[in-house]
CSV table of C-alpha atoms in Angstrom, one decimal:
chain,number,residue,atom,x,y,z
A,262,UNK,CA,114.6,82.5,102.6
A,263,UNK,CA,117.1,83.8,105.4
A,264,UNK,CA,120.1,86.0,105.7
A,265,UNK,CA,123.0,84.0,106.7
A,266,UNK,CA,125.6,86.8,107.2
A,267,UNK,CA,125.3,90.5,107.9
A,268,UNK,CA,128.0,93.3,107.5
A,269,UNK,CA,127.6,97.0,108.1
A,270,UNK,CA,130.7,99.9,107.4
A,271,UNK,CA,129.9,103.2,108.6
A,272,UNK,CA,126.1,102.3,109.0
A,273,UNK,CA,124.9,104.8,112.4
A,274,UNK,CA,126.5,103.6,115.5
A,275,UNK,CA,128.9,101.2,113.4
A,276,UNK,CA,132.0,102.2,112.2
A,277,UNK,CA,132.3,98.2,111.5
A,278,UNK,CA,129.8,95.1,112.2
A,279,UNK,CA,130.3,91.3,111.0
A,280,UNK,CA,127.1,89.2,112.3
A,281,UNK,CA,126.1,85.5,111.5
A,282,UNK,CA,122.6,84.7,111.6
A,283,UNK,CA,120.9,81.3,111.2
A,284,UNK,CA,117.7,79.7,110.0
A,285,UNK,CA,115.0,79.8,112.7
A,286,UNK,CA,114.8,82.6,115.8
A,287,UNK,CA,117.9,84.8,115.9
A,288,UNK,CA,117.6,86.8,119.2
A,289,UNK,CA,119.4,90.0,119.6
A,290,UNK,CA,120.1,91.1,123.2
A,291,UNK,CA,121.2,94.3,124.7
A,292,UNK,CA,120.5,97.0,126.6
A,293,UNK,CA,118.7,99.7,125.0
A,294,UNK,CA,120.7,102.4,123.0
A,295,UNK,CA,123.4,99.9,122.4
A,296,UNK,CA,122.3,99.2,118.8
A,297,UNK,CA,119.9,96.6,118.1
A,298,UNK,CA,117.5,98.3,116.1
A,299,UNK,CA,120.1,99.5,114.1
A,300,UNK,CA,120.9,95.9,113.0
A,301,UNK,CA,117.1,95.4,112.3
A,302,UNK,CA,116.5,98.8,110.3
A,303,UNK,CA,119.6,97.8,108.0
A,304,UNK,CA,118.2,93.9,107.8
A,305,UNK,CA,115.2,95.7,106.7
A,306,UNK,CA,117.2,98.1,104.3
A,307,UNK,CA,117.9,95.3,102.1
A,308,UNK,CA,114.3,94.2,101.3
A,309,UNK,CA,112.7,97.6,101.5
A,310,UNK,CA,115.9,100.4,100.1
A,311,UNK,CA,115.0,102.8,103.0
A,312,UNK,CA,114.5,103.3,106.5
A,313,UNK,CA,111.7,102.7,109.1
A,314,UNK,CA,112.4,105.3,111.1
A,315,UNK,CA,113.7,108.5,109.2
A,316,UNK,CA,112.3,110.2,105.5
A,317,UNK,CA,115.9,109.9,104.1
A,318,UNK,CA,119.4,108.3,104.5
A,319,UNK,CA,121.7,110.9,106.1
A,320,UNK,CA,121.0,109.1,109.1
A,321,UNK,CA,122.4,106.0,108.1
A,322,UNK,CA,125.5,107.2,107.2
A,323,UNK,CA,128.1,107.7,110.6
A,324,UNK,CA,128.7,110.7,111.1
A,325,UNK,CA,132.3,111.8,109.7
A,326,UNK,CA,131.4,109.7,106.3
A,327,UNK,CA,130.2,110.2,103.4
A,328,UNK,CA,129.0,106.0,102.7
A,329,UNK,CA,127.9,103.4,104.1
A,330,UNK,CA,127.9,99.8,103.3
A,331,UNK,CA,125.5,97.4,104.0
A,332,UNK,CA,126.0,93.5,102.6
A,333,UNK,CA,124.2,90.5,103.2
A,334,UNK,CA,124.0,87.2,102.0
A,335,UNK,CA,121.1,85.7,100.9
A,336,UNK,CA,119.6,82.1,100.9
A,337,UNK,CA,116.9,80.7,98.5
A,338,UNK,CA,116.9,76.9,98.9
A,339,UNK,CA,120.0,75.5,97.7
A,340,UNK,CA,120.5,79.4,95.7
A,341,UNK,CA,123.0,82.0,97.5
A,342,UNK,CA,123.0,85.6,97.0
A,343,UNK,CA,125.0,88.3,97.9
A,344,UNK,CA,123.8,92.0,97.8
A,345,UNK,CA,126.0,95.3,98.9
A,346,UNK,CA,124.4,98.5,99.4
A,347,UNK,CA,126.1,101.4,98.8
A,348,UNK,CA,124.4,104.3,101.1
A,349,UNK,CA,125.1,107.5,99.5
A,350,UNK,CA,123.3,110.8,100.9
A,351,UNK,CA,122.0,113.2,98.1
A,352,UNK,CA,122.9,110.7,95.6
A,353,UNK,CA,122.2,108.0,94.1
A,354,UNK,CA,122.5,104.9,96.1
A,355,UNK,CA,124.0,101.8,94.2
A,356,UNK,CA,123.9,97.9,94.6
A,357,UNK,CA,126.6,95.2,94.0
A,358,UNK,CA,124.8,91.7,92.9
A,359,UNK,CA,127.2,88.7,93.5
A,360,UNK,CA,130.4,90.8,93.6
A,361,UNK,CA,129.2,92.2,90.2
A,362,UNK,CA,129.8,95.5,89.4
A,363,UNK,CA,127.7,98.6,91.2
A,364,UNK,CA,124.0,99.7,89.6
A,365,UNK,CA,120.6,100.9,90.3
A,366,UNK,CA,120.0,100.2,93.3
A,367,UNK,CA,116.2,98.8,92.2
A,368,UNK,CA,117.8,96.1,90.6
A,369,UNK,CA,118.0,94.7,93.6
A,370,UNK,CA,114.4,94.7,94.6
A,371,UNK,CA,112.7,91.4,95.2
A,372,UNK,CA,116.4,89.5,95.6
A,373,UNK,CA,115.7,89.6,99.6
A,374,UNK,CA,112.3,90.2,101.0
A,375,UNK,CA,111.7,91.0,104.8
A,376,UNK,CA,108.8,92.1,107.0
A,377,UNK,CA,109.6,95.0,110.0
A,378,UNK,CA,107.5,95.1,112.6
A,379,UNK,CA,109.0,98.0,115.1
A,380,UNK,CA,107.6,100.1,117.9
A,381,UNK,CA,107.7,102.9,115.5
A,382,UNK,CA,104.7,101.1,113.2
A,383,UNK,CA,101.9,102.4,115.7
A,384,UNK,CA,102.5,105.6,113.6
A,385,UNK,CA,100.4,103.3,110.9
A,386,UNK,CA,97.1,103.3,112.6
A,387,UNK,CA,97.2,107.1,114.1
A,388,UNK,CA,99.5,109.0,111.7
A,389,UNK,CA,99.6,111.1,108.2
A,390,UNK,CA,98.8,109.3,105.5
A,391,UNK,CA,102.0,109.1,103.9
A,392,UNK,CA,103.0,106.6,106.4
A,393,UNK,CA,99.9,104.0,105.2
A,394,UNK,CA,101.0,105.1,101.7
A,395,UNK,CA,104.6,103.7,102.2
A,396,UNK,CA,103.5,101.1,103.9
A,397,UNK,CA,101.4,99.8,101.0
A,398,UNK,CA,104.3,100.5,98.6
A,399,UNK,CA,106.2,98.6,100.3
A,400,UNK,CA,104.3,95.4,100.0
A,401,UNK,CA,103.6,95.4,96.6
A,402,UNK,CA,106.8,95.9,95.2
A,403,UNK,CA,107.9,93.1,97.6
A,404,UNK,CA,105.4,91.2,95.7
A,405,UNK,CA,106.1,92.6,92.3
A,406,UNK,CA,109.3,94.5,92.0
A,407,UNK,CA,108.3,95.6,88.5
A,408,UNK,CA,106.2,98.4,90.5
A,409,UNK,CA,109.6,100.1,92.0
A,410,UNK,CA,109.8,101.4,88.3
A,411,UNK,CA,106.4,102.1,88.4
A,412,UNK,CA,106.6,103.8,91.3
A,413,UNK,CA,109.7,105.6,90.5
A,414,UNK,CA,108.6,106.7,87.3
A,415,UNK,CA,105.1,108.3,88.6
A,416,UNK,CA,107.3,110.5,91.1
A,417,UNK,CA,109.4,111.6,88.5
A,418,UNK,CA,106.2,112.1,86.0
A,419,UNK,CA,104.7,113.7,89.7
A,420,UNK,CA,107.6,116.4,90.3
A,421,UNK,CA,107.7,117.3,86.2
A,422,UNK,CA,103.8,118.0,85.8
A,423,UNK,CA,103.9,119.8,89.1
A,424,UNK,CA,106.8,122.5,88.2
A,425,UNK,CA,104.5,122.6,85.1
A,426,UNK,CA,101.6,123.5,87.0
A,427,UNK,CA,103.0,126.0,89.0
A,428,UNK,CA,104.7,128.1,86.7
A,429,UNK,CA,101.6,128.6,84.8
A,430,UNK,CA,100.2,130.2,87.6
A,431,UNK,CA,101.2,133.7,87.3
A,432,UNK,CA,98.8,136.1,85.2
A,433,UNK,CA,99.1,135.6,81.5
A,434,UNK,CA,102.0,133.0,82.0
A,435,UNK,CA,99.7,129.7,80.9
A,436,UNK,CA,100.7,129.2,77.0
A,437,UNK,CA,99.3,126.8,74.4
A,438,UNK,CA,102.7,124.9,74.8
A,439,UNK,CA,102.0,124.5,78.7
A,440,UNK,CA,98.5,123.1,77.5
A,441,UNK,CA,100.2,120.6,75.1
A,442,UNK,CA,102.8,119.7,77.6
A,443,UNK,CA,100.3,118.8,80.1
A,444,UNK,CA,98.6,116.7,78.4
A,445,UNK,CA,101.3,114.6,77.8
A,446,UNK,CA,102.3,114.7,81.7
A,447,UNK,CA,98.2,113.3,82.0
A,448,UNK,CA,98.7,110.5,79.7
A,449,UNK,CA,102.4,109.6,81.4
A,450,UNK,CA,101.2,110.1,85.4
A,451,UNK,CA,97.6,108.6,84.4
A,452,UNK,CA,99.2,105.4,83.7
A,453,UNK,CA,102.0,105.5,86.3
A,454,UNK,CA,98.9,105.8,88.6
A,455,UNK,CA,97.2,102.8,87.2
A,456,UNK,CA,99.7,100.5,88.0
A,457,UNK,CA,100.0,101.7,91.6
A,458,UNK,CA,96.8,102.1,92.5
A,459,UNK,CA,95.7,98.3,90.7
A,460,UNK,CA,99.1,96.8,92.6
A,461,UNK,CA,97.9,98.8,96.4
A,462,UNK,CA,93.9,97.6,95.4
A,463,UNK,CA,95.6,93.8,94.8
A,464,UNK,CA,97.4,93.9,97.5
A,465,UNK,CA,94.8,95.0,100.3
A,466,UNK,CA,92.4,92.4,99.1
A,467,UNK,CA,95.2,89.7,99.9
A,468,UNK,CA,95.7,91.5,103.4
A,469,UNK,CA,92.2,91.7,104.4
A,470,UNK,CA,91.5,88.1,105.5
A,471,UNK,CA,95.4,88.0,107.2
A,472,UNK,CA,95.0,91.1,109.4
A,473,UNK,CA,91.5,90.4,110.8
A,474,UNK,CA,92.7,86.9,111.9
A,475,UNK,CA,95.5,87.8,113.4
A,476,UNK,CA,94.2,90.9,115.2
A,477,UNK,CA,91.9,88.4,116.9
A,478,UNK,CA,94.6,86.4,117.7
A,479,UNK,CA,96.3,89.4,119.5
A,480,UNK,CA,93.3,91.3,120.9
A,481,UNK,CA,91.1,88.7,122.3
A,482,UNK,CA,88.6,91.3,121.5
A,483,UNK,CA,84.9,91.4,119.8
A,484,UNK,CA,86.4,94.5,117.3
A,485,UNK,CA,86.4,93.5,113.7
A,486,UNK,CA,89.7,95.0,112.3
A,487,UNK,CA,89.2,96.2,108.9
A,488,UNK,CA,90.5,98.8,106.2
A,489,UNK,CA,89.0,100.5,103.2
A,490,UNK,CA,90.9,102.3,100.2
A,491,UNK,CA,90.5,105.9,100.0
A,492,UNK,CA,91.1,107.4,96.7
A,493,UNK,CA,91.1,110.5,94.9
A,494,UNK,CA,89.8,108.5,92.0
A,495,UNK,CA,86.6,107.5,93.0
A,496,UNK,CA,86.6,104.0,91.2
A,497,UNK,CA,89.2,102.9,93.8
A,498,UNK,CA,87.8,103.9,96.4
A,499,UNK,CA,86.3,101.3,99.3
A,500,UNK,CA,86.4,97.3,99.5
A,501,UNK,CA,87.1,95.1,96.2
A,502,UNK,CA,86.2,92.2,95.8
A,503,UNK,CA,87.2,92.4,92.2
A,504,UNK,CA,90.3,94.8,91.4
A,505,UNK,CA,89.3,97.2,88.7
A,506,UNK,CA,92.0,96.7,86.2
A,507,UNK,CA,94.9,98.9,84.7
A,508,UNK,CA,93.2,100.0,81.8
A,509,UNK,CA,90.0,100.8,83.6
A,510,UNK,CA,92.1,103.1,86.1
A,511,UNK,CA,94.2,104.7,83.3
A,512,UNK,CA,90.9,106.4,81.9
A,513,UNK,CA,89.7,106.8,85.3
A,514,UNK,CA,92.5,108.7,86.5
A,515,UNK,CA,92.9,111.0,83.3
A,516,UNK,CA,88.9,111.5,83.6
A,517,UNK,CA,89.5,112.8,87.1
A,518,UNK,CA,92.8,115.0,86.0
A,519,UNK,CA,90.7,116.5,83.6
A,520,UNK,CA,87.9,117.4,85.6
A,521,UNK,CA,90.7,118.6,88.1
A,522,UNK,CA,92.0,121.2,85.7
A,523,UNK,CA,91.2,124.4,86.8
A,524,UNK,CA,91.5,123.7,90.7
A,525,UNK,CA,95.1,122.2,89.7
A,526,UNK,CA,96.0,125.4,87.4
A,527,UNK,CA,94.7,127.5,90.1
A,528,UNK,CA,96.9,125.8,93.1
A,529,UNK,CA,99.9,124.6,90.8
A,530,UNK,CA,100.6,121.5,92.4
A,531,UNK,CA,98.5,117.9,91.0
A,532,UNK,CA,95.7,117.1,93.3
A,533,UNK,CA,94.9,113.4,91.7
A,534,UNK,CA,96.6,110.1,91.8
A,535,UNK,CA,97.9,107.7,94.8
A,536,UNK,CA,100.0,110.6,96.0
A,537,UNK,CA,97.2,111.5,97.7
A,538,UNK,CA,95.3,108.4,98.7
A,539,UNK,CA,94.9,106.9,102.2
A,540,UNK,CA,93.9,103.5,104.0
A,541,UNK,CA,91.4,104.4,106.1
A,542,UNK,CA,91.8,101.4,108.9
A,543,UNK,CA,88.7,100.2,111.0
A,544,UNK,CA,88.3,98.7,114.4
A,545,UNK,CA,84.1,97.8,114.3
A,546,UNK,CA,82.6,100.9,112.9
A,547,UNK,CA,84.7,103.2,113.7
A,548,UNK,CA,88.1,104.0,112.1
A,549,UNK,CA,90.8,103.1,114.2
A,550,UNK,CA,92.5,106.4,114.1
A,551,UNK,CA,91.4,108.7,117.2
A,552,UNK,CA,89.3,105.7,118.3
A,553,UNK,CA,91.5,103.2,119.4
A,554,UNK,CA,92.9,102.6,122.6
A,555,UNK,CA,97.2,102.3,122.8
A,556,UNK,CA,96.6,98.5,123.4
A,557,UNK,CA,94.3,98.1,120.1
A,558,UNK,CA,96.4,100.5,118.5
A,559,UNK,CA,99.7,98.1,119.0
A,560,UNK,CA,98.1,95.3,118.0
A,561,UNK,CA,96.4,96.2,115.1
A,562,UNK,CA,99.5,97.7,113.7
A,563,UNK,CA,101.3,94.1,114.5
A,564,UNK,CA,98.5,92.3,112.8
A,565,UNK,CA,99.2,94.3,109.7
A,566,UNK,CA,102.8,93.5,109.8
A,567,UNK,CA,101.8,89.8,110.3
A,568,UNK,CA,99.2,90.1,107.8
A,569,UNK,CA,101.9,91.4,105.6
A,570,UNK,CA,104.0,88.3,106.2
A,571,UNK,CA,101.7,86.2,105.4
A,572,UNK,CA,100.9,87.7,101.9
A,573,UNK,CA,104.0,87.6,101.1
A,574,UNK,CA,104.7,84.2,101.7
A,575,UNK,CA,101.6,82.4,100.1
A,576,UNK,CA,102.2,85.5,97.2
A,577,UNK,CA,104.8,83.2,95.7
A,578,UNK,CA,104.8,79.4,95.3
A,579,UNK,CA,107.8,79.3,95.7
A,580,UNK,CA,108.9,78.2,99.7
A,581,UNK,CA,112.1,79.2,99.4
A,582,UNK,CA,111.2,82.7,99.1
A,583,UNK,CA,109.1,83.0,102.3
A,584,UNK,CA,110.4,86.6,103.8
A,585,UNK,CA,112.6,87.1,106.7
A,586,UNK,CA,110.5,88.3,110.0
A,587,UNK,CA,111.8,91.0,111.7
A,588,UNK,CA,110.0,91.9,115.6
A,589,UNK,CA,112.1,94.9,116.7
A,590,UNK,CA,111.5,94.9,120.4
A,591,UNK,CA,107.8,93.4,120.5
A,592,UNK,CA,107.7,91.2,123.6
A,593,UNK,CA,108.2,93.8,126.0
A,594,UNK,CA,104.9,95.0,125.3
A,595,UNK,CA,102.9,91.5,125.5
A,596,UNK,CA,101.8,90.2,128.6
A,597,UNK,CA,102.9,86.6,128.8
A,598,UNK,CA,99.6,85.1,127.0
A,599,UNK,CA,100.1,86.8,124.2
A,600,UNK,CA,103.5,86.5,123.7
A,601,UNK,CA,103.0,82.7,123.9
A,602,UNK,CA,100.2,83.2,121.1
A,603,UNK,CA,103.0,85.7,119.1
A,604,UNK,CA,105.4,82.9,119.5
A,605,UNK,CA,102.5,80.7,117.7
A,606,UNK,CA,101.8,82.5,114.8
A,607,UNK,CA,105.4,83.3,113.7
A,608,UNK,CA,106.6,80.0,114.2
A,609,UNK,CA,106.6,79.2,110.5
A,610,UNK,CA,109.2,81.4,109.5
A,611,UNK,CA,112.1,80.3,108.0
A,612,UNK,CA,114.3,83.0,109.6
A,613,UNK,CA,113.0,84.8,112.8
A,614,UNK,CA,115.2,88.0,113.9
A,615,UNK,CA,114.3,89.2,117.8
A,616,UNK,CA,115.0,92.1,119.7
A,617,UNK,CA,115.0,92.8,123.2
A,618,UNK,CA,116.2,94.7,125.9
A,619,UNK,CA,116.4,91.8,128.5
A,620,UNK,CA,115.7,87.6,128.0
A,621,UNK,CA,112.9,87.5,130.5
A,622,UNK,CA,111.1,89.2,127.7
A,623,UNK,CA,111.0,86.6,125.2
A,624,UNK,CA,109.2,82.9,125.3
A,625,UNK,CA,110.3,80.6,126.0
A,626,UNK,CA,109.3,78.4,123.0
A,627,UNK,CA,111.8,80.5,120.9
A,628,UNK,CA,114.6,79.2,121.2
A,629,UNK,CA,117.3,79.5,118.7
A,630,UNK,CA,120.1,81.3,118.0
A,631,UNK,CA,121.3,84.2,120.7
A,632,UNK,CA,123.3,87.1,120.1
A,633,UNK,CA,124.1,89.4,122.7
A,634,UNK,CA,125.3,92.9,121.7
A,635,UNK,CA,127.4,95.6,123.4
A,636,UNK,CA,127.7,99.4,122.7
A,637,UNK,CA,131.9,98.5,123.0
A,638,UNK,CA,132.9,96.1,121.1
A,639,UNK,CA,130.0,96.7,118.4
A,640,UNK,CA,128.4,93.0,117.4
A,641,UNK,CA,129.8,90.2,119.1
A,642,UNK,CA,128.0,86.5,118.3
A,643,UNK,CA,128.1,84.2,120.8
A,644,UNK,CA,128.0,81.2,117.6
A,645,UNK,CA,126.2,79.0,119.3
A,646,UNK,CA,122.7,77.8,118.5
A,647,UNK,CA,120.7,77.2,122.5
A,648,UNK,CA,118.1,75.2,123.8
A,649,UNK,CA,117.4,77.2,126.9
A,650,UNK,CA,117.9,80.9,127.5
A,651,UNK,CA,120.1,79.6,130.5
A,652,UNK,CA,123.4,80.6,128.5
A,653,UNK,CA,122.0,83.6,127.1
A,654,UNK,CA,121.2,84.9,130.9
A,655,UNK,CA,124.5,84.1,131.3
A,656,UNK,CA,125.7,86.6,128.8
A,657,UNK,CA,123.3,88.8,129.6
A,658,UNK,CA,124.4,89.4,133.2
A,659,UNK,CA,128.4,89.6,132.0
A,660,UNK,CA,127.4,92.2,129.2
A,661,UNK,CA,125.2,94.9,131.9
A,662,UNK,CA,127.6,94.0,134.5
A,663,UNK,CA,130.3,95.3,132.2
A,664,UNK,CA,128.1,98.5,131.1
A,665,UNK,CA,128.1,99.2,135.0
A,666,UNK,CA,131.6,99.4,135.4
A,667,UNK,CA,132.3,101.3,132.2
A,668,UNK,CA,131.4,105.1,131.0
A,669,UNK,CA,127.8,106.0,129.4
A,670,UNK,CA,127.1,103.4,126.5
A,671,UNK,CA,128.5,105.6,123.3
A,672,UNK,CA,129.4,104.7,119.9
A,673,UNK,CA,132.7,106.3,118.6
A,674,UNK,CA,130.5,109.0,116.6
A,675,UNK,CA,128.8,110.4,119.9
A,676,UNK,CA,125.3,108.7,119.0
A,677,UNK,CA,123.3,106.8,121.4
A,678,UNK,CA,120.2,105.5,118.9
A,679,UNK,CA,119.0,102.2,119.1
């Protein structure tokens, strides 16, 4: 699978962008600020429907408009796709399939897969546990789109049951129809739960295997990287070697909401189900988080991006449908051994997208297809596929010796981010 065209309308620093990307390494240069993460985050959009770096999509949008657009086209073997994203704050975002008319945007889910692995993804190992919970999300319904629905329907089941909850918490204000009406909301989330929590439970046995191996491969260590599942249904919870199934988990779950009754009637919010789960992530004995130094910490959250990859790509039989890998400004923290190692273990992708601040930052064994960006003139492609980064040190030069001579980097909206 790769993306063989990219175009963004009113997406952040953009007011317009037209890129061409290629099978193999595509390298995006530039000096920081200029954009290049943007270009990654919406390559990412695609696959994933939301951003890496903010909780919503008002960011997205340039500011002045009220949409933005993000289209690609997709290849699966001989099979193109094209997908448009219509960004819209506070609504409902919608996706165009082939030209076809807008929908759901879940539709589109599975059509393009990616993998992100951004500066930002440290947050993994030593943040709040939301982070790990989208990150799992992610994966599986990457894996098994059917689970978006899953997933969407258990937040809406989520939000219902807990407006339930809490307006039965007054004195007196708990009625026989509240009781009736939450046991239907039990039933519904118990089984929305189910699938989650079987898909997360599925998925993390894949990704164990994966993210120790390549954590060795990074860390040159003698620390065992490792993660356990931390539930608030005590059946999920730890190492599986066998995945308890969605039938077992249903009555699990609704066990657990009903021993949960009064503490959830007391505090009128729902205190069971995967909204509340966590990876607990290990490095030897001791859990990662608060133990690790900054250098484990980066490269254990790039072995579960890698690890992720990988899962993805021997999930489905299919080779066409290996995901795009995305390395938003990586290199610069490798020393040269293991960014000749990185360079290694990615080199199997069908589509490679890079991002750094200067060339001297990237191997030298990835060689491919170079595009230098600049804060003025948005995206430019240089359209030519290298075999040395001679001509993209070329570009490089001409691109900060023209940021020298001109006024602060600055999109046309007043934003700086990269």
């Amino acid at each position: 699978m790769y993306l063989s065209h990219l175009s963004l309308t009113n997406y952040r620093s953009y007011e317009q962008a037209e890129i061409e990307l290629k099978p193999g390494p595509n390298i995006l240069i530039g000096a920081n600020g200029v954009g290049k993460t943007n270009v990654a985050e919406a390559i990412n959009y695609l696959a994933v429907q939301h951003s890496h770096r903010v909780s919503n999509d008002h960011p997205l949008v340039r500011i002045g408009e009220d949409q933005a657009l993000a289209r690609g086209r997709v290849h699966r073997g001989e099979q193109a796709i094209s997908v448009e994203y219509e960004i819209n704050p506070g609504k409902s975002n919608r996706v165009a399939i082939n030209r076809g008319a807008p929908q759901a945007a879940r539709q589109a889910y599975g059509i393009f897969k990616a993998v992100l692995f951004a500066p930002e993804d440290i947050e993994l190992i030593g943040g709040q546990p939301d982070i790990r919970r989208r990150f799992m999300d992610d994966l599986i319904v990457q894996m098994r789109p059917a689970l978006g629905d899953a997933r969407r329907d258990f937040e809406r089941v989520l939000k219902q049951r807990n407006a339930l909850l809490k307006s039965g918490r007054k004195p007196g204000a708990w009625t026989d129809e509240h009781e009736t009406t939450l046991a239907v909301w039990n039933e519904h989330l118990s089984r929305a739960a189910a699938r989650l929590i079987n898909g997360r439970l599925h998925a993390l046995r894949l990704l164990a295997a994966p993210t120790s191996k390549a954590y060795a491969e990074l860390s040159n260590g003698n620390k065992v990287a490792g993660f356990a599942y931390q539930s608030t249904v005590p059946m999920a919870t730890g190492q599986h070697a066998e995945v308890p199934d969605e039938t077992e988990l249903y009555e699990a779950i609704l066990e657990e909401l009903e021993n949960a009754y009064r503490s959830e009637r007391d505090r009128g919010v729902t205190l069971i189900g995967p909204h509340r789960d966590d990876l607990v992530i290990t490095l030897g004995p001791a859990p990662a988080k608060g133990f690790a130094s900054h250098g484990e910490t980066w490269s254990l959250a790039l072995a579960l991006r890698l690890a992720s990859y990988r899962v993805l790509a021997e999930d489905d039989p299919n080779p066409n449908n290996r995901p795009v890998l995305i390395l938003d400004d990586v290199f610069a923290e490798l020393d040269v051994a293991r960014r000749a190692r990185l360079a290694e273990m990615t080199r199997d992708a069908e589509q490679l997208i890079i991002t750094a601040a200067v060339s001297a930052d990237i191997p030298e064994e990835l060689t491919g297809t170079h595009i230098p960006i600049q804060m003025r003139d948005g995206i430019s492609s240089s359209g030519a596929h290298h075999e040395s980064l001679e001509t993209l040190k070329l570009l490089e030069a001409n691109s900060l010796d023209e940021l020298e001579h001109d006024e602060p980097a600055e999109s046309s909206d007043g934003s700086t981010d990269d």
